Structures are given as C-alpha cells and as structure tokens.
Short mmCIF file of C-alpha atoms in Angstrom, two decimals:
data_model
loop_
_atom_site.label_atom_id
_atom_site.label_comp_id
_atom_site.label_asym_id
_atom_site.label_seq_id
_atom_site.Cartn_x
_atom_site.Cartn_y
_atom_site.Cartn_z
CA MET A 1 19.65 8.36 25.64
CA ALA A 2 16.09 7.11 25.93
CA ALA A 3 13.46 9.71 26.46
CA ARG A 4 10.61 9.57 28.91
CA LYS A 5 6.93 9.48 28.08
CA ARG A 6 4.52 11.90 29.64
CA PRO A 7 2.98 10.21 32.70
CA SER A 8 -0.73 9.57 32.86
CA PRO A 9 -2.88 11.97 34.88
CA THR A 10 -2.96 9.52 37.79
CA THR A 11 0.82 9.23 37.97
CA LYS A 12 3.06 11.80 39.59
CA PRO A 13 6.22 12.49 37.59
CA ASP A 14 9.64 11.92 39.11
CA PRO A 15 11.35 15.36 39.17
CA SER A 16 14.82 13.74 39.22
CA GLU A 17 14.45 12.31 35.72
CA PRO A 18 14.81 14.06 32.37
CA LYS A 19 11.37 14.45 30.83
CA SER A 20 10.86 14.13 27.12
CA SER A 21 8.82 11.84 24.95
CA PRO A 22 10.16 8.92 22.93
CA SER A 23 7.69 9.69 20.22
CA ASP A 24 7.40 13.29 21.50
CA GLN A 25 4.27 13.74 19.39
CA LYS A 26 1.64 12.35 21.69
CA THR A 27 0.30 12.48 25.20
CA THR A 28 -1.62 9.51 26.52
CA ARG A 29 -4.95 9.86 28.29
CA ASN A 30 -6.37 6.77 29.92
CA THR A 31 -10.05 7.41 29.34
CA PRO A 32 -12.53 4.85 28.14
CA SER A 33 -13.76 5.11 24.58
CA ASP A 34 -17.07 3.96 23.16
CA ASP A 35 -16.65 5.85 19.91
CA VAL A 36 -16.99 4.08 16.59
CA PHE A 37 -13.49 3.42 15.33
CA ASN A 38 -12.69 4.04 11.68
CA LEU A 39 -9.01 3.89 10.78
CA SER A 40 -7.96 6.04 7.86
CA PRO A 41 -6.93 3.98 4.80
CA PRO A 42 -3.20 3.38 4.26
CA LYS A 43 -1.36 5.90 2.09
CA LEU A 44 -0.26 3.32 -0.47
CA GLY A 45 0.50 5.90 -3.16
CA THR A 46 3.04 7.62 -0.92
CA ILE A 47 4.54 4.29 0.11
CA SER A 48 4.88 3.22 -3.53
CA VAL A 49 6.92 6.34 -4.27
CA ILE A 50 9.09 5.94 -1.15
CA SER A 51 9.73 2.22 -1.71
CA THR A 52 10.60 2.81 -5.38
CA LEU A 53 13.12 5.51 -4.48
CA LEU A 54 14.69 3.42 -1.73
CA CYS A 55 14.71 -0.05 -3.31
CA SER A 56 15.47 0.58 -6.99
CA LEU A 57 19.24 0.97 -6.65
CA TYR A 58 19.55 -2.02 -4.30
CA LEU A 59 17.61 -4.33 -6.63
CA TYR A 60 19.59 -3.12 -9.65
CA LEU A 61 22.91 -3.80 -7.91
CA LEU A 62 21.77 -7.23 -6.73
CA CYS A 63 20.15 -8.49 -9.92
CA PHE A 64 22.10 -6.78 -12.71
CA HIS A 65 25.22 -4.83 -11.75
CA TYR A 66 27.09 -7.40 -9.66
CA ASP A 67 27.60 -11.02 -10.59
CA VAL A 68 26.33 -12.44 -7.30
CA ASP A 69 26.74 -16.19 -6.96
CA ALA A 70 23.47 -18.04 -7.65
CA GLU A 71 23.76 -20.02 -4.41
CA LEU A 72 23.86 -16.74 -2.51
CA LYS A 73 21.34 -14.83 -4.60
CA ARG A 74 18.71 -17.55 -4.26
CA PRO A 75 18.19 -17.24 -0.45
CA ILE A 76 18.33 -13.44 -0.73
CA LEU A 77 15.48 -13.46 -3.26
CA ILE A 78 13.52 -16.00 -1.20
CA ASN A 79 13.94 -13.72 1.79
CA ALA A 80 12.76 -10.77 -0.33
CA GLY A 81 9.65 -12.73 -1.35
CA LEU A 82 8.85 -13.61 2.27
CA SER A 83 9.42 -9.97 3.22
CA LEU A 84 6.91 -8.89 0.57
CA VAL A 85 4.37 -11.28 2.09
CA GLY A 86 5.21 -9.76 5.47
CA PHE A 87 4.42 -6.32 4.04
CA PHE A 88 0.87 -7.32 3.07
CA VAL A 89 0.28 -9.22 6.33
CA THR A 90 1.38 -6.18 8.34
CA LEU A 91 -0.86 -3.97 6.22
CA LYS A 92 -3.87 -6.17 7.06
CA MET A 93 -3.06 -6.66 10.74
CA ILE A 94 -2.54 -3.01 11.72
CA PRO A 95 -6.27 -2.06 11.60
CA VAL A 96 -7.12 -5.18 13.62
CA ALA A 97 -4.46 -4.45 16.24
CA ALA A 98 -5.52 -0.78 16.35
CA ARG A 99 -9.01 -1.80 17.48
CA TYR A 100 -7.59 -4.00 20.22
CA VAL A 101 -5.27 -1.33 21.66
CA LEU A 102 -8.11 1.21 21.64
CA ARG A 103 -10.24 -1.21 23.67
CA ARG A 104 -7.44 -1.17 26.25
CA ASN A 105 -7.37 2.65 26.20
CA MET A 106 -3.93 2.73 24.58
CA PHE A 107 -4.28 5.86 22.51
CA GLY A 108 -2.79 9.33 22.26
CA PHE A 109 -3.49 12.83 20.97
CA ASP A 110 -1.19 14.42 18.43
CA ILE A 111 0.40 17.40 20.19
CA ASN A 112 1.65 18.86 16.90
CA LYS A 113 -1.99 19.34 15.88
CA ARG A 114 -3.25 20.70 19.19
CA GLY A 115 -5.89 23.37 18.69
CA THR A 116 -7.22 21.78 15.50
CA PRO A 117 -9.89 19.08 15.01
CA GLN A 118 -7.13 16.55 14.20
CA GLY A 119 -5.59 17.22 17.59
CA GLU A 120 -8.68 15.83 19.33
CA VAL A 121 -8.71 12.51 17.46
CA LYS A 122 -7.81 9.44 19.50
CA VAL A 123 -4.84 7.81 17.76
CA PRO A 124 -4.06 4.14 18.56
CA GLU A 125 -0.49 3.70 19.77
CA SER A 126 2.12 0.95 20.22
CA LEU A 127 1.35 -0.43 16.75
CA GLY A 128 5.04 -1.26 16.43
CA ILE A 129 4.13 -4.56 18.07
CA VAL A 130 2.55 -5.69 14.78
CA VAL A 131 5.74 -4.99 12.84
CA GLY A 132 7.84 -6.79 15.45
CA VAL A 133 5.69 -9.92 15.46
CA VAL A 134 5.42 -10.18 11.67
CA PHE A 135 9.16 -9.56 11.34
CA LEU A 136 9.94 -12.43 13.72
CA ILE A 137 7.56 -14.81 11.90
CA VAL A 138 9.14 -14.00 8.52
CA ALA A 139 12.66 -14.37 9.92
CA ILE A 140 11.85 -17.71 11.56
CA ILE A 141 10.13 -19.16 8.48
CA PHE A 142 13.13 -18.13 6.37
CA GLN A 143 15.35 -20.52 8.34
CA TYR A 144 13.63 -23.43 6.62
CA PHE A 145 14.82 -22.24 3.20
CA ASN A 146 18.41 -21.35 4.05
CA PHE A 147 19.95 -22.92 7.14
CA THR A 148 20.75 -26.56 7.78
CA GLU A 149 20.85 -28.05 11.26
CA ASP A 150 24.66 -27.99 11.31
CA SER A 151 25.00 -24.48 9.88
CA ASN A 152 27.60 -22.34 11.63
CA TRP A 153 25.38 -19.30 11.20
CA LEU A 154 22.21 -20.83 12.66
CA VAL A 155 23.24 -20.28 16.29
CA GLU A 156 24.06 -16.62 15.73
CA TYR A 157 20.92 -16.14 13.63
CA ASN A 158 18.69 -17.47 16.42
CA ALA A 159 20.63 -15.47 19.01
CA ALA A 160 20.04 -12.34 16.94
CA LEU A 161 16.30 -13.11 16.79
CA ALA A 162 16.27 -13.72 20.55
CA SER A 163 17.82 -10.30 21.19
CA ILE A 164 15.36 -8.60 18.83
CA CYS A 165 12.42 -10.47 20.41
CA PHE A 166 13.63 -9.48 23.88
CA MET A 167 13.77 -5.84 22.79
CA ILE A 168 10.25 -5.97 21.31
CA LEU A 169 8.97 -7.29 24.64
CA LEU A 170 10.77 -4.61 26.63
CA GLY A 171 9.55 -1.90 24.26
CA PHE A 172 5.95 -3.01 24.61
CA VAL A 173 6.34 -3.19 28.39
CA ASP A 174 7.57 0.40 28.30
CA ASP A 175 4.53 1.47 26.25
CA VAL A 176 2.20 -0.17 28.75
CA LEU A 177 3.95 0.61 32.05
CA ASP A 178 5.81 3.84 31.17
CA VAL A 179 9.25 2.65 32.30
CA PRO A 180 11.44 5.36 33.93
CA TRP A 181 14.10 6.98 31.78
CA ARG A 182 17.10 5.54 33.64
CA VAL A 183 15.72 2.01 33.40
CA LYS A 184 14.97 2.48 29.73
CA LEU A 185 18.61 3.39 29.15
CA VAL A 186 19.93 0.01 30.28
CA LEU A 187 17.22 -2.25 28.83
CA PRO A 188 19.08 -2.80 25.52
CA SER A 189 22.07 -4.04 27.53
CA PHE A 190 19.99 -6.99 28.74
CA ALA A 191 18.41 -7.55 25.34
CA THR A 192 21.82 -7.99 23.70
CA LEU A 193 22.87 -10.77 26.10
CA PRO A 194 21.67 -13.66 23.86
CA LEU A 195 23.67 -12.24 20.96
CA LEU A 196 26.78 -11.54 23.03
CA MET A 197 26.74 -15.01 24.59
CA ALA A 198 26.37 -16.77 21.24
CA TYR A 199 28.77 -14.55 19.29
CA ALA A 200 31.60 -16.67 17.90
CA GLY A 201 33.02 -14.25 15.34
CA HIS A 202 36.31 -12.40 15.47
CA THR A 203 37.02 -9.83 18.17
CA THR A 204 39.70 -7.96 16.22
CA ILE A 205 39.77 -4.54 14.65
CA VAL A 206 41.89 -3.37 11.74
CA ILE A 207 44.10 -0.45 12.74
CA PRO A 208 43.82 2.47 10.28
CA LYS A 209 46.92 2.57 8.08
CA PRO A 210 47.96 6.10 9.16
CA LEU A 211 48.08 4.85 12.78
CA VAL A 212 49.89 1.55 12.22
CA GLY A 213 53.30 3.19 12.69
CA TYR A 214 52.25 4.53 16.10
CA VAL A 215 50.44 1.42 17.34
CA GLY A 216 52.89 -1.11 15.93
CA LEU A 217 50.11 -3.50 14.90
CA GLU A 218 47.92 -3.86 11.82
CA VAL A 219 45.27 -5.93 13.62
CA LEU A 220 44.38 -5.55 17.29
CA ASP A 221 42.49 -8.22 19.24
CA LEU A 222 40.18 -6.53 21.77
CA GLY A 223 38.90 -9.78 23.30
CA ARG A 224 36.09 -9.15 25.77
CA MET A 225 36.33 -5.41 25.17
CA TYR A 226 34.93 -6.04 21.69
CA LYS A 227 31.78 -7.55 23.20
CA LEU A 228 31.47 -4.53 25.47
CA TYR A 229 31.69 -2.35 22.37
CA MET A 230 28.96 -4.44 20.72
CA GLY A 231 26.69 -3.94 23.72
CA LEU A 232 27.27 -0.19 23.80
CA LEU A 233 26.56 0.05 20.06
CA ALA A 234 23.22 -1.70 20.59
CA VAL A 235 22.35 0.68 23.44
CA PHE A 236 23.12 3.71 21.27
CA CYS A 237 21.28 2.54 18.16
CA THR A 238 18.21 1.54 20.14
CA ASN A 239 17.90 4.79 22.07
CA SER A 240 19.04 7.17 19.34
CA ILE A 241 16.01 6.40 17.17
CA ASN A 242 13.84 6.69 20.27
CA ILE A 243 14.78 10.36 20.85
CA HIS A 244 15.00 11.52 17.22
CA ALA A 245 11.23 11.60 16.90
CA GLY A 246 8.18 13.76 17.37
CA LEU A 247 6.83 14.07 13.82
CA ASN A 248 4.40 11.88 11.89
CA GLY A 249 6.49 9.39 9.92
CA LEU A 250 9.90 10.42 11.29
CA GLU A 251 10.65 7.31 13.37
CA ILE A 252 9.80 4.87 10.58
CA GLY A 253 11.12 7.15 7.86
CA GLN A 254 14.63 7.31 9.30
CA THR A 255 14.55 3.54 9.75
CA VAL A 256 13.63 2.69 6.15
CA VAL A 257 16.15 5.21 4.73
CA THR A 258 18.94 3.73 6.86
CA ALA A 259 17.81 0.18 6.09
CA SER A 260 18.00 0.86 2.35
CA ALA A 261 21.55 2.18 2.80
CA ILE A 262 22.45 -0.98 4.75
CA LEU A 263 21.09 -3.16 1.94
CA ILE A 264 23.06 -1.23 -0.71
CA HIS A 265 26.23 -1.44 1.38
CA ASN A 266 25.86 -5.18 1.87
CA VAL A 267 25.32 -5.99 -1.79
CA MET A 268 28.26 -3.75 -2.75
CA GLN A 269 30.52 -5.60 -0.34
CA ILE A 270 29.34 -8.96 -1.65
CA GLY A 271 29.90 -7.88 -5.24
CA SER A 272 33.41 -6.53 -4.61
CA SER A 273 34.76 -9.46 -2.57
CA THR A 274 35.67 -13.06 -3.31
CA ASP A 275 35.79 -14.25 0.33
CA PRO A 276 32.90 -16.73 0.97
CA GLU A 277 32.90 -15.99 4.72
CA TYR A 278 32.69 -12.28 3.98
CA HIS A 279 29.79 -12.97 1.61
CA GLN A 280 27.90 -14.87 4.29
CA ALA A 281 28.35 -12.12 6.88
CA HIS A 282 26.82 -9.52 4.58
CA ALA A 283 24.11 -11.90 3.34
CA PHE A 284 23.23 -12.50 7.00
CA SER A 285 22.71 -8.76 7.34
CA ILE A 286 20.44 -8.71 4.28
CA TYR A 287 18.32 -11.57 5.66
CA LEU A 288 17.30 -9.40 8.62
CA THR A 289 17.20 -5.99 6.94
CA GLN A 290 14.81 -6.91 4.11
CA PRO A 291 11.94 -7.98 6.41
CA LEU A 292 12.63 -4.97 8.65
CA MET A 293 12.23 -2.63 5.70
CA ALA A 294 9.16 -4.36 4.26
CA THR A 295 7.19 -4.46 7.50
CA SER A 296 8.25 -0.90 8.37
CA LEU A 297 6.96 0.39 5.04
CA ALA A 298 3.57 -1.18 5.80
CA LEU A 299 3.41 0.64 9.13
CA LEU A 300 4.58 3.86 7.48
CA ALA A 301 1.50 3.69 5.24
CA PHE A 302 -0.56 4.39 8.37
CA ASN A 303 1.97 6.57 10.21
CA TRP A 304 2.77 9.03 7.40
CA TYR A 305 1.32 12.52 7.81
CA PRO A 306 -1.43 12.81 8.93
CA SER A 307 -0.77 9.79 11.12
CA SER A 308 -3.65 7.45 11.93
CA VAL A 309 -1.54 5.30 14.30
CA PHE A 310 1.43 5.87 16.59
CA VAL A 311 4.34 3.41 16.60
CA GLY A 312 5.30 3.66 20.28
CA ASP A 313 8.57 2.67 21.92
CA THR A 314 7.90 -0.88 20.76
CA TYR A 315 8.86 0.07 17.22
CA THR A 316 11.71 2.48 17.91
CA VAL A 317 13.64 0.11 20.15
CA PHE A 318 12.92 -2.87 17.87
CA ALA A 319 14.19 -1.01 14.79
CA GLY A 320 17.29 0.24 16.58
CA MET A 321 18.15 -3.20 17.93
CA THR A 322 17.67 -4.86 14.53
CA MET A 323 20.02 -2.43 12.80
CA ALA A 324 22.56 -2.78 15.61
CA VAL A 325 22.45 -6.57 15.23
CA VAL A 326 22.98 -6.50 11.46
CA GLY A 327 25.85 -4.03 11.88
CA ILE A 328 27.53 -6.21 14.50
CA LEU A 329 27.16 -9.55 12.73
CA GLY A 330 27.82 -8.01 9.32
CA HIS A 331 31.04 -6.47 10.71
CA PHE A 332 30.38 -2.92 9.52
CA SER A 333 29.72 -1.08 12.79
CA GLU A 334 31.84 1.93 11.75
CA THR A 335 29.80 2.32 8.56
CA LEU A 336 26.58 1.94 10.55
CA LEU A 337 27.56 4.81 12.84
CA ILE A 338 28.09 7.09 9.83
CA PHE A 339 24.66 6.06 8.53
CA PHE A 340 23.42 7.16 11.98
CA LEU A 341 25.01 10.61 11.65
CA PRO A 342 21.70 12.51 12.20
CA GLN A 343 20.99 10.37 15.27
CA VAL A 344 24.52 11.04 16.59
CA LEU A 345 24.04 14.77 16.06
CA ASN A 346 20.61 14.67 17.74
CA PHE A 347 22.08 12.82 20.72
CA LEU A 348 24.89 15.35 21.13
CA LEU A 349 22.37 18.20 20.98
CA SER A 350 20.14 16.41 23.51
CA LEU A 351 22.90 15.44 25.93
CA PRO A 352 22.82 18.59 28.14
CA GLN A 353 19.08 18.15 28.73
CA LEU A 354 19.16 14.37 29.11
CA ALA A 355 22.04 14.67 31.59
CA GLY A 356 20.11 17.24 33.63
CA ILE A 357 22.60 20.06 32.99
CA VAL A 358 19.91 22.10 31.23
CA LYS A 359 16.25 22.01 32.22
CA CYS A 360 14.42 19.35 30.24
CA PRO A 361 10.68 19.91 29.64
CA ARG A 362 8.18 17.10 29.46
CA HIS A 363 7.87 17.33 25.68
CA ARG A 364 10.75 18.68 23.63
CA LEU A 365 8.55 19.43 20.66
CA PRO A 366 8.49 22.45 18.40
CA ARG A 367 5.75 25.01 18.96
CA PHE A 368 2.64 24.59 16.80
CA ASP A 369 0.63 27.57 15.61
CA PRO A 370 -2.99 26.51 14.83
CA ALA A 371 -3.58 29.71 12.85
CA THR A 372 -0.81 29.06 10.30
CA GLY A 373 -0.39 25.29 10.69
CA LEU A 374 3.38 25.75 11.00
CA LEU A 375 5.90 24.50 13.55
CA THR A 376 8.40 26.88 15.15
CA GLY A 377 11.60 25.74 16.84
CA THR A 378 12.03 26.05 20.60
CA LYS A 379 15.26 26.30 22.60
CA ASP A 380 15.24 22.55 23.31
CA GLY A 381 18.27 20.63 22.12
CA THR A 382 16.88 18.38 19.43
CA LEU A 383 17.68 18.20 15.74
CA VAL A 384 14.03 18.98 14.96
CA ASN A 385 14.11 22.25 16.89
CA VAL A 386 17.58 23.26 15.71
CA TYR A 387 16.52 22.74 12.09
CA LEU A 388 13.49 24.97 12.59
CA ARG A 389 15.58 27.66 14.30
CA LEU A 390 18.05 27.65 11.40
CA PHE A 391 15.64 27.47 8.46
CA GLY A 392 12.44 28.95 9.83
CA PRO A 393 8.90 27.64 10.50
CA ARG A 394 7.62 24.75 8.40
CA SER A 395 4.65 22.43 8.26
CA GLU A 396 5.04 19.07 9.98
CA LYS A 397 5.01 17.14 6.71
CA SER A 398 7.59 19.43 5.09
CA LEU A 399 9.84 19.26 8.13
CA CYS A 400 9.71 15.46 8.22
CA ILE A 401 10.60 15.24 4.51
CA HIS A 402 13.55 17.62 5.01
CA LEU A 403 14.87 15.56 7.91
CA LEU A 404 14.54 12.33 5.92
CA VAL A 405 16.42 13.93 3.02
CA PHE A 406 19.14 14.84 5.53
CA GLN A 407 19.18 11.19 6.63
CA ALA A 408 19.62 10.11 3.00
CA LEU A 409 22.42 12.66 2.49
CA ALA A 410 24.20 11.30 5.57
CA CYS A 411 24.04 7.79 4.08
CA ALA A 412 25.29 9.11 0.72
CA PHE A 413 28.14 10.89 2.54
CA CYS A 414 29.12 7.55 4.08
CA PHE A 415 29.42 5.90 0.66
CA ILE A 416 31.46 8.82 -0.70
CA LEU A 417 33.72 8.75 2.36
CA ARG A 418 34.31 5.01 2.00
CA TYR A 419 35.15 5.48 -1.70
CA PHE A 420 37.79 8.17 -1.10
CA LEU A 421 39.31 6.47 1.96
CA ALA A 422 39.50 3.00 0.40
CA GLY A 423 43.07 1.81 0.29
CA TRP A 424 44.35 4.69 2.41
CA TYR A 425 42.43 4.44 5.67
CA LYS A 426 42.20 0.63 5.83
#
C-alpha cells in the first residue's frame, strides 16, 4: 500500500518496485543551499475556520448535549487544554525545524506548480517530525493528570505510545533513507508489536444479528486471529493515508476531518452508554485523538495551499498509526474503516498499479498546466486523478477542498449508517 518516493539523482531506481510518491507532490534534490530562508507565515485565518467547523459539534456534545460524568469529563478537558498548548508549541517549532532540515538539504520542489515561480521554491520537508514529537510530549505529560500507578489502562496507554513512537521513527528513517516500497509495506507490522504484546482486552466479535442463525453464535472469540486483524488494520490505516496524497493540505486535511469524526463518535458512545468500562475505552480514544488533531492543525497552517512545508512520510505514517491505535483500543474498528472510505476507494483504485499489473509511473500526479493553473486527471489509478477525470480540471486548492468534503461526507455516511442499522445489525 505504501508508495515509493522518487529517488535522488545519485540513486538508481529499482525497476521491480512500483514507483509513486507518498506525498506525490514533491521531488527531492540533494543540492546545498545558501539562500536566505524565510518561511511564509501560518495561515491562521484558514485554520480558525477549519477548526471551528470540525470542533464545534464535538464540544457541544461533550459539554452540553450529553450528561457526561464529571470524573470522566475532567481528564478529557485537561487533555484538551494540553492539546491546545501543543498546538501553539507546534506552531512555534515548525519554522525552527524547517531551518534545520534545509541545512541538511531535506527539501523538495512542488511538482503541481512546475513551470511557475512557486515550482522553483525549495520547500522544507519531513516536518511531520515536529507534530510527532509534540504529540508524544503532550500524551506523556497527560499521564500525570489521569493515570495512577496501578491503573489497568496505563500499560495499554504506554504500549500505544510506544507503537506510535516506533512509527514516527520509521517514518523519519524513510524520509531520510528513501526506504524501498516493499519494506515500507511491512514497517507498520513491527511498529504495532508493543501494542499487540500488551493488549489485554477482549478478542471477541459480535456476530451481526442477520447471520446469527447461520453461525449459531452471537459472540465469536477469534483468539490470536483478532491480534492478526489488529496488525493488518494498522498496516492499512498507516499506508492508506500515505498514498492518498499529492496535494497541498490533503494529507493533514483528511487526518483532521477523520479525527473530528472519531471524537464525535467517542463522545456519542459515552453519552449513550452506562457501562463504565465502555466509557473508559472511548475516553482512551479521545485522549490520543485530541492531541493528534491539535498538533495536525498547527502543521496544516503551514501546509495549506500554497504549502510552505511538506509533511513527509513521517507525518502520514504517524497519523495513520495513531488512528489505528485509537480504533483498536476504543473497539470501533468497523466504524473506523467506514470513516476511511475514501482511503479504501483510493487503495482499490491503486491496487493494479501497486501490484505491478498495470505500469506504475514514478509520480502518479495529475497533469499541471502552467498557462491555466489547473490540474487535469491522468490515467493513473488514484482518487485524485479519477475525480479530475469525472468532474473536469480544477485548481489544486479547489480539488483539495472537494476531496476533503468527500471525506466529511464519508464520515457523515458512517453516522447515518450506524443510526439506521442500530438494533438490527448488532
């Protein structure tokens, strides 16, 4: 599922591997730079609008609509406060980190602006490392306010952080060393090992009511097969964000839209249940999703069109792993996969090229016309190109917004589906 970055000019590509770009919007040139670096200011106005649209419903449900127990609401609000601090820290650290990566010649050129002055600007990449580090610091500090030494959830919480940290490391290694596609595919399998080894939750699934008569059971214990399923889910989530990319703001945009849906789902489940264990599972998910969303929004302020930084594989694999972890430990993996409907569709469209059945070019990007400033879809099997072939040429910013609206509609479809199937399906 993972895509492959364009090799540097001094590296010969391996013809046996599918060739596409995880961020598909850049090509890296390892040339020294003595230019004066001035990072464009963050687009805080745009981020204010996006965060208001995404967070308003969640905060209303948490604070006003549902009568959430005070003992549970308190750590959630503390976590939200720490996440807000993480937002401002990330905002301040990105320009600093951008200077450091440029000194190490880690920069790219925006292919979707090739032929224009913006296409010749050196854009710092791998800035997802800032989000990952700040996220981990916020998540670790939060333990002081919520978990006791004998807490049953502390082991799984630290195991989740270990898996996320492992994935951040592997993502940054990929940005630096340009890991081959086949290796990149299995990296999440190793990153999930701390979580799988520490997982002490149930390994059962509820059989859909229409199938109970055929199976003969209402609850089926999968045992070790359930852990295999958890590992495969992490592999899919991690790599699916990595290949649904190529536009300024798309990688982070799809993450924050999905994260907001996860938050709304969790608070709805807490508000509609009286089971304390069920409450803790969904609160656990909130504890990790809030800092993910806050730090991602800070990076989006620099990555929104026109992007002044690139996020790199470090961010895409980190975001995918974090959402996989919250889906696994929150016990809503089926719902998570419906939230990931655009990523599932993009993977299915990409499969012939990634499997080598159809020729896979180095960059599966749409075609940019410098004269009009519009993108035109190619024959490559990605959701970006298929959308352009169906609806015609669009500007990069317009296309990204349309795809993010589609992501939001997929999340809304999930909530509608759960509403109509409640009581009948499970």
